[in-house]
Amino acid sequence: QVRLMESGGDSVQPGGALTLSCVASEDQFKDSCIGWFRQAPGKAREAVASIYPLGAHIYWLDSVRGRFTIARDNAQITVTLQMTGLKSEDSGMYYCAAKSDKNCYASEGRPEAFSTWGAGTQVTVSS
């Protein structure tokens, strides 16, 4: 089973930028759809973006298109989420998760479609 570990969360001011990283512990990662999710206090977990093994990607939230960029490096077994123009509503715990297959679109962004999760990294956007 793939194990995932996130890093890069921090506290930043509105308009700031962060890059989150998700590192997988096993080569199985290379064949899996990987997604970034976020969860604010009192709210449901929501899909932010997902990326196929060969790099095609889906942004599930209209609010992040043009500001967030998901990428993966299978040689380093890493998926990153570059976030710019951060807003207070981007605050929350960010998680990366892996599906057991490569089909990101079939997940429809549903958290239950992803079988392996990291522990999360906190992003706080506040002035």
mmCIF file with all atom_site columns, C-alpha atoms in Angstrom, residues 7-13 15-21 36-38 48-49 59 61 63-64 66-71 80-87 89-95 121-125:
data_model
loop_
_atom_site.group_PDB
_atom_site.id
_atom_site.type_symbol
_atom_site.label_atom_id
_atom_site.label_alt_id
_atom_site.label_comp_id
_atom_site.label_asym_id
_atom_site.label_entity_id
_atom_site.label_seq_id
_atom_site.pdbx_PDB_ins_code
_atom_site.Cartn_x
_atom_site.Cartn_y
_atom_site.Cartn_z
_atom_site.occupancy
_atom_site.B_iso_or_equiv
_atom_site.pdbx_formal_charge
_atom_site.auth_seq_id
_atom_site.auth_comp_id
_atom_site.auth_asym_id
_atom_site.auth_atom_id
_atom_site.pdbx_PDB_model_num
ATOM 1  C CA . SER A 1 7   ? 4.680   19.078 3.759   1.00 0.00 ? 7   SER A CA 1
ATOM 2  C CA . GLY A 1 8   ? 4.883   22.783 2.989   1.00 0.00 ? 8   GLY A CA 1
ATOM 3  C CA . GLY A 1 9   ? 1.932   24.145 4.892   1.00 0.00 ? 9   GLY A CA 1
ATOM 4  C CA . ASP A 1 10  ? 2.424   27.481 6.624   1.00 0.00 ? 10  ASP A CA 1
ATOM 5  C CA . SER A 1 11  ? 0.799   30.739 7.646   1.00 0.00 ? 11  SER A CA 1
ATOM 6  C CA . VAL A 1 12  ? 0.862   33.424 4.975   1.00 0.00 ? 12  VAL A CA 1
ATOM 7  C CA . GLN A 1 13  ? -0.783  36.753 4.258   1.00 0.00 ? 13  GLN A CA 1
ATOM 8  C CA . GLY A 1 15  ? -1.836  37.289 -1.822  1.00 0.00 ? 15  GLY A CA 1
ATOM 9  C CA . GLY A 1 16  ? 1.005   35.081 -0.702  1.00 0.00 ? 16  GLY A CA 1
ATOM 10 C CA . ALA A 1 17  ? 2.204   31.786 -2.146  1.00 0.00 ? 17  ALA A CA 1
ATOM 11 C CA . LEU A 1 18  ? 2.999   28.301 -0.925  1.00 0.00 ? 18  LEU A CA 1
ATOM 12 C CA . THR A 1 19  ? 4.069   25.046 -2.507  1.00 0.00 ? 19  THR A CA 1
ATOM 13 C CA . LEU A 1 20  ? 2.823   21.856 -0.913  1.00 0.00 ? 20  LEU A CA 1
ATOM 14 C CA . SER A 1 21  ? 4.587   18.568 -1.491  1.00 0.00 ? 21  SER A CA 1
ATOM 15 C CA . TRP A 1 36  ? -5.063  17.157 -3.284  1.00 0.00 ? 36  TRP A CA 1
ATOM 16 C CA . PHE A 1 37  ? -7.982  17.822 -0.968  1.00 0.00 ? 37  PHE A CA 1
ATOM 17 C CA . ARG A 1 38  ? -8.624  20.451 1.653   1.00 0.00 ? 38  ARG A CA 1
ATOM 18 C CA . VAL A 1 48  ? -8.820  20.676 -5.128  1.00 0.00 ? 48  VAL A CA 1
ATOM 19 C CA . ALA A 1 49  ? -6.953  18.984 -7.975  1.00 0.00 ? 49  ALA A CA 1
ATOM 20 C CA . TYR A 1 59  ? -8.872  21.165 -11.153 1.00 0.00 ? 59  TYR A CA 1
ATOM 21 C CA . LEU A 1 61  ? -12.576 23.942 -7.874  1.00 0.00 ? 61  LEU A CA 1
ATOM 22 C CA . SER A 1 63  ? -11.837 29.164 -7.424  1.00 0.00 ? 63  SER A CA 1
ATOM 23 C CA . VAL A 1 64  ? -8.329  27.726 -7.752  1.00 0.00 ? 64  VAL A CA 1
ATOM 24 C CA . GLY A 1 66  ? -5.310  30.054 -12.608 1.00 0.00 ? 66  GLY A CA 1
ATOM 25 C CA . ARG A 1 67  ? -3.900  30.261 -9.077  1.00 0.00 ? 67  ARG A CA 1
ATOM 26 C CA . PHE A 1 68  ? -2.992  26.657 -8.219  1.00 0.00 ? 68  PHE A CA 1
ATOM 27 C CA . THR A 1 69  ? -0.816  24.287 -10.224 1.00 0.00 ? 69  THR A CA 1
ATOM 28 C CA . ILE A 1 70  ? -0.558  20.550 -9.627  1.00 0.00 ? 70  ILE A CA 1
ATOM 29 C CA . ALA A 1 71  ? 2.447   18.644 -10.921 1.00 0.00 ? 71  ALA A CA 1
ATOM 30 C CA . THR A 1 80  ? 3.283   19.230 -5.674  1.00 0.00 ? 80  THR A CA 1
ATOM 31 C CA . LEU A 1 81  ? 0.576   21.834 -5.401  1.00 0.00 ? 81  LEU A CA 1
ATOM 32 C CA . GLN A 1 82  ? 1.846   25.311 -6.133  1.00 0.00 ? 82  GLN A CA 1
ATOM 33 C CA . MET A 1 83  ? -0.530  27.924 -4.739  1.00 0.00 ? 83  MET A CA 1
ATOM 34 C CA . THR A 1 84  ? -0.383  31.611 -5.558  1.00 0.00 ? 84  THR A CA 1
ATOM 35 C CA . GLY A 1 85  ? -2.657  34.553 -4.878  1.00 0.00 ? 85  GLY A CA 1
ATOM 36 C CA . LEU A 1 86  ? -3.777  32.894 -1.668  1.00 0.00 ? 86  LEU A CA 1
ATOM 37 C CA . LYS A 1 87  ? -7.040  34.011 -0.107  1.00 0.00 ? 87  LYS A CA 1
ATOM 38 C CA . GLU A 1 89  ? -10.919 31.017 1.973   1.00 0.00 ? 89  GLU A CA 1
ATOM 39 C CA . ASP A 1 90  ? -7.988  28.815 0.938   1.00 0.00 ? 90  ASP A CA 1
ATOM 40 C CA . SER A 1 91  ? -7.211  28.170 4.593   1.00 0.00 ? 91  SER A CA 1
ATOM 41 C CA . GLY A 1 92  ? -7.559  24.634 5.857   1.00 0.00 ? 92  GLY A CA 1
ATOM 42 C CA . MET A 1 93  ? -5.879  21.301 6.235   1.00 0.00 ? 93  MET A CA 1
ATOM 43 C CA . TYR A 1 94  ? -4.556  20.063 2.908   1.00 0.00 ? 94  TYR A CA 1
ATOM 44 C CA . TYR A 1 95  ? -4.315  16.343 2.241   1.00 0.00 ? 95  TYR A CA 1
ATOM 45 C CA . THR A 1 121 ? -0.486  19.894 6.258   1.00 0.00 ? 121 THR A CA 1
ATOM 46 C CA . GLN A 1 122 ? -2.043  23.117 7.563   1.00 0.00 ? 122 GLN A CA 1
ATOM 47 C CA . VAL A 1 123 ? -2.419  26.213 5.404   1.00 0.00 ? 123 VAL A CA 1
ATOM 48 C CA . THR A 1 124 ? -3.512  29.444 7.070   1.00 0.00 ? 124 THR A CA 1
ATOM 49 C CA . VAL A 1 125 ? -4.083  32.608 5.079   1.00 0.00 ? 125 VAL A CA 1
#
